[in-house]
Every structure is written in C-alpha cells, then in structure tokens.
Amino acid sequence: MSEQQPDSHDGPFDGSAGPDEFDRIVAAESDRDPDLAVIEAGSRTLRAQAGPPQGDPVPQAPVDPEVAKALQEVEQELAARWGETKLEPSVSRIAALMDVLGEPQRAYPSIHVTGTNGKTSTARMIEALLNAFELRTGRYTSPHVQSITERISLDGAPITAERFVETYHDVKPYVEMVDAAQQYRLSFFEVLTGMAYAAFADAPVDAAVVEVGMGGSWDATNVIDGSVAVVTPISLDHTDRLGSTPGEIAQEKGGVIKQGATVILAQQPVDAAQVLLKKAVEVDATVAREGMEFGVVTREVAVGGQQLTLRGLGGEYDGIFLPLYGAHMAHNAAVALAAVEAFFGVGGDGARVLDADTVRKAFASVTSPGRMEVVRRSPTVVLDAAHNPAGAAATAEAVTESFGFSRLIGVVGASEGKDVRGLFEAFEPILAEVVVTENSSHRSMGADELAAIAVEVFGPDRVQVEPRLDDAIEAAITLAEEEAEYGGAGVLVTGSVITVGEARLLLGRG
C-alpha cells in the first residue's frame, strides 16, 4: 500500500510566496484541472504568508489598552443577548443572517463535530492534521477557556483581539437587520457563529472544523453542509434540552449528518448507535465506525503523553506520539484521523493512506488547554474541564493511569443543572479529599449546595468548603503537601470549563 500526501507538490516548498513560487506550484500541478491548480497554488501562497501557528493556544489579554477596551465593549454587547443556555430550537435566525451575509459558510468545505464529550480536543486534532497537510483552516469551538477570541481560530491560532473586534463590527449591521425582522434577536452563540463563518470566508480558509454548541439539528452551526460529520461519544448531558437517554440525544446530534456525507462514529451506546446509523441510511451517508473501520491498535503510556498505533480508513499509522493523557484522548485521535482521511477521500478504494510522517508531526503538535493539562509541579496541579459523569470517569481513569499520585486532592466548581452527584461519584475513588468552590459565572452552583452533595458521596471528613477559587486552590495545595511523600502529591481542578479557565489564570497560564 503506497503512502502519499494528499495533493502534494513535487519538490520542497520553501515557504516563500513570490510570483516564481506561485508559477512553480501551478506547473507542478499540471496533471490536474488547470483551474483547480491555480486555486490550490493561490491557497498555498496565502498559507506561506500566514506562516505557522504562533504563541500560546490560549491568548493573552490585549496589551494595547484601546484594543482591550474595544474587546470588552464587544463582549458586553454580546453578553446582552440570549446566553448559551437559553435556546429557541430553530435555525431560522442564523439562516437569515447567512443569507444577508452572502452565505459565507458555503465558501469552504467543512468537517462538523458533535457528540457529548471530546468535541473540542477532537476538533483540535483534526485542525492540526489539516494544517500539517498544508491546508489553511478555520476552527470554531466552544466554550472558551479564558478568552472569547479562542472560539474562532485561523491556521491553528485564535484570531487576534483586533481581528475579533473588526469581524464583529463587520457583521453588526447585518445582525441588526436580522434582529429587526425576527421574533427574537439573534443569540450570543448565533452572532459568534456568524462571525466565525464570515471570518473563515474572509481569510479565506481551505477547510473549516466546526464544533456544535449543543445538540445538532437546531444548533446554530448547522447551516453548513459538512462533507464529513463526526460524532464523538454520546452520554447524558443537557438532558433537559436534548433528551433523557443516549438514543434521544443521538436523535438531535444526528442532525449534522447531511445527504451523501461521510460519518465518523466514535464508540457509542447501543441505542445511540442505532439512531445514528438509521439517520445515515436515510440520507445515503457513508459510515465509518470506531472499532470496525478504524480505531486504536496499540497504546502505551509515555512521558508527557502516550505512544499510539492507529488504524485509519486506509491503513495503519505507527509511532504516533500524542502529548495528551488518557485512553479517551487516544480514541479522540483515532476519530480525528479517520475524519481527515475521509475529508481527503482516503479509504474508499483502499489505494492509499496519508503520509505517515506528516500524521506523526501533526499529532505531536496537538494541544488542548484545560483538558488533562499540567500547569504546575511540586505539587503537580492538573486542570481538566470534565463537567458530566462520563467525562469525569474518563478523567479519573486517565489520572490513575498517567500519574503516580500517592495523594490527590480535588478542587471542584460546577455549574447549576449538572449531574454533580454523578461527577463526584466518578471522582471519589481517586480523591483523598475534595475542596468545593465556586467560579465567577452567574451559573455557578453555590459552594454550600455543592458541599451538601459532596458530603453524601465523600463523607464529612473528606470535604472542605472554600467559596473563593483562589482560596480553594491554596487549600488543596496545602492538603496535598501534607503527604509525607511530597513528590507523590497532586491537585486536580475540575467540574467546569469556567472553573478551569479561572484556575489557569490564577496559576499563571495566560
């Protein structure tokens, strides 16, 4: 089985973007359709000008006070709209916005990612693979860890605060037009989605990686025609809006599966898998299932992550280092690889695989802030955004496997409406004690209410209450250091993306 890089050009590409280089790429593509060759060459010169991703995946606050003020004003205007938890199940408003913007979401092919857990990490891996194969990418994910600009990325890096503000003001007149014509104003998430799609078209990008906000069928992102639909593992979350069983939730999430698309299915509960497969048949979609058409072949814990052999749609890829912890991240990697293979048309005829060295390079570059992220040593402090029982179970397994903690203290701050008892039950076997706290969100569950549930799971002697997050982290570090084997102590901060983002700031990341 031969290995080749999709749409590779002959000879090394030195990164320059002058006219001679443009002509050379066109000539190298002479065996393809001439118009497509010119488009591809133009895209590559744009990528060369853009350069590789730069800086921390979580951006710093703007240094320029005027830019910081402008960004704050935009955030305040967005916050005045319906929040992400207040939904009206319809895509009519976002469709109207796309219409007046000139359908920017049609300007590029898309990979649409839904599921319950693992969406953001999987999207980041897909993006890294596409970047490694010299495609210019746009990525839209949510929620953000620290800065709202994280939600819209180009070429693997969040857009700048300046560009975020410019994009908002570009679309604002059209947003106001739609607001005036609709029963309800566009929501916070709908406006952000419109901004992302407009920014991607303006860049322009070769491909967009789009994570749903919630569900699928009526999610604001679902005005794209994803040629590849990805469904990460489905479990119970947002049950008041999506359904009370995995099968019911799959009914909503299956809405991202479009006519003739390729569907990449992570391992699913039986009832969810049945619903998704039925949907695929209805729209004549091609299905690839983890554990059948692709999957994890081998996995070994390694320093700073894990070493993998993955089976893709076209063949096996060995020697992959993934700098992320846990079996769930390995499965996310398998899903991401299959999605990118499907995007490039690999596996249909079994004639080729992706270039293995490029795949290895891509996975070795992956980051996923706030997902099993080590932010301090002595004692080790790990941040993880698990906020439902399935996510907590995966995190607990990953912590046990990847760290030799002799004493682990948890810091938990959760949001109202979450299955907090299930979260605590998943963490109870690995935590010596837990410090319950609050984050700054208005949706944060009160520390006393959280403590009452924690006491029922851990017992009163293993629960401490610290309403302020900084005090909670300090208390947890103190408790961890009480262990005689100082090097074996650790702290896990979890329960919410917001809690993790604020902890990341307090611990000097960002």
Coordinates of C-alpha atoms in Angstrom, one line a residue, residues 375-383 407-411 433-435 464 466 469-483 486 488-493 503 506-507:
V375 CA 0.1 23.7 34.9
R376 CA 2.4 23.3 38.0
R377 CA 4.8 20.9 39.6
S378 CA 5.6 20.2 43.3
P379 CA 2.9 19.5 43.9
T380 CA 1.6 18.7 40.4
V381 CA -1.6 20.6 39.5
V382 CA -3.7 19.2 36.7
L383 CA -6.6 21.0 35.1
R407 CA -2.4 11.6 47.5
L408 CA -4.7 13.5 45.2
I409 CA -6.9 16.5 46.2
G410 CA -9.8 17.7 44.1
V411 CA -10.9 21.2 43.6
E433 CA -10.2 14.9 49.8
V434 CA -12.2 17.4 47.8
V435 CA -12.4 21.2 48.2
Q464 CA -13.7 21.3 52.7
E466 CA -13.8 27.4 50.1
L469 CA -11.5 29.7 43.9
D470 CA -8.0 31.1 44.8
D471 CA -8.5 30.1 48.4
A472 CA -9.7 26.6 47.3
I473 CA -6.6 26.1 45.2
E474 CA -4.4 27.2 48.0
A475 CA -6.2 24.9 50.4
A476 CA -5.9 22.0 48.1
I477 CA -2.1 22.5 47.6
T478 CA -1.7 22.7 51.4
L479 CA -3.7 19.4 51.8
A480 CA -1.6 17.7 49.1
E481 CA 1.6 18.8 50.7
E482 CA 0.6 17.2 54.0
E483 CA 1.6 13.9 52.3
Y486 CA 6.0 15.2 48.8
G488 CA 3.7 12.0 45.0
A489 CA 1.1 14.6 45.9
G490 CA -1.2 16.2 43.4
V491 CA -4.2 18.5 42.8
L492 CA -7.0 18.1 40.2
V493 CA -9.0 21.2 39.4
A503 CA -7.7 28.4 37.7
L506 CA -4.6 32.2 38.8
L507 CA -1.8 29.7 38.3

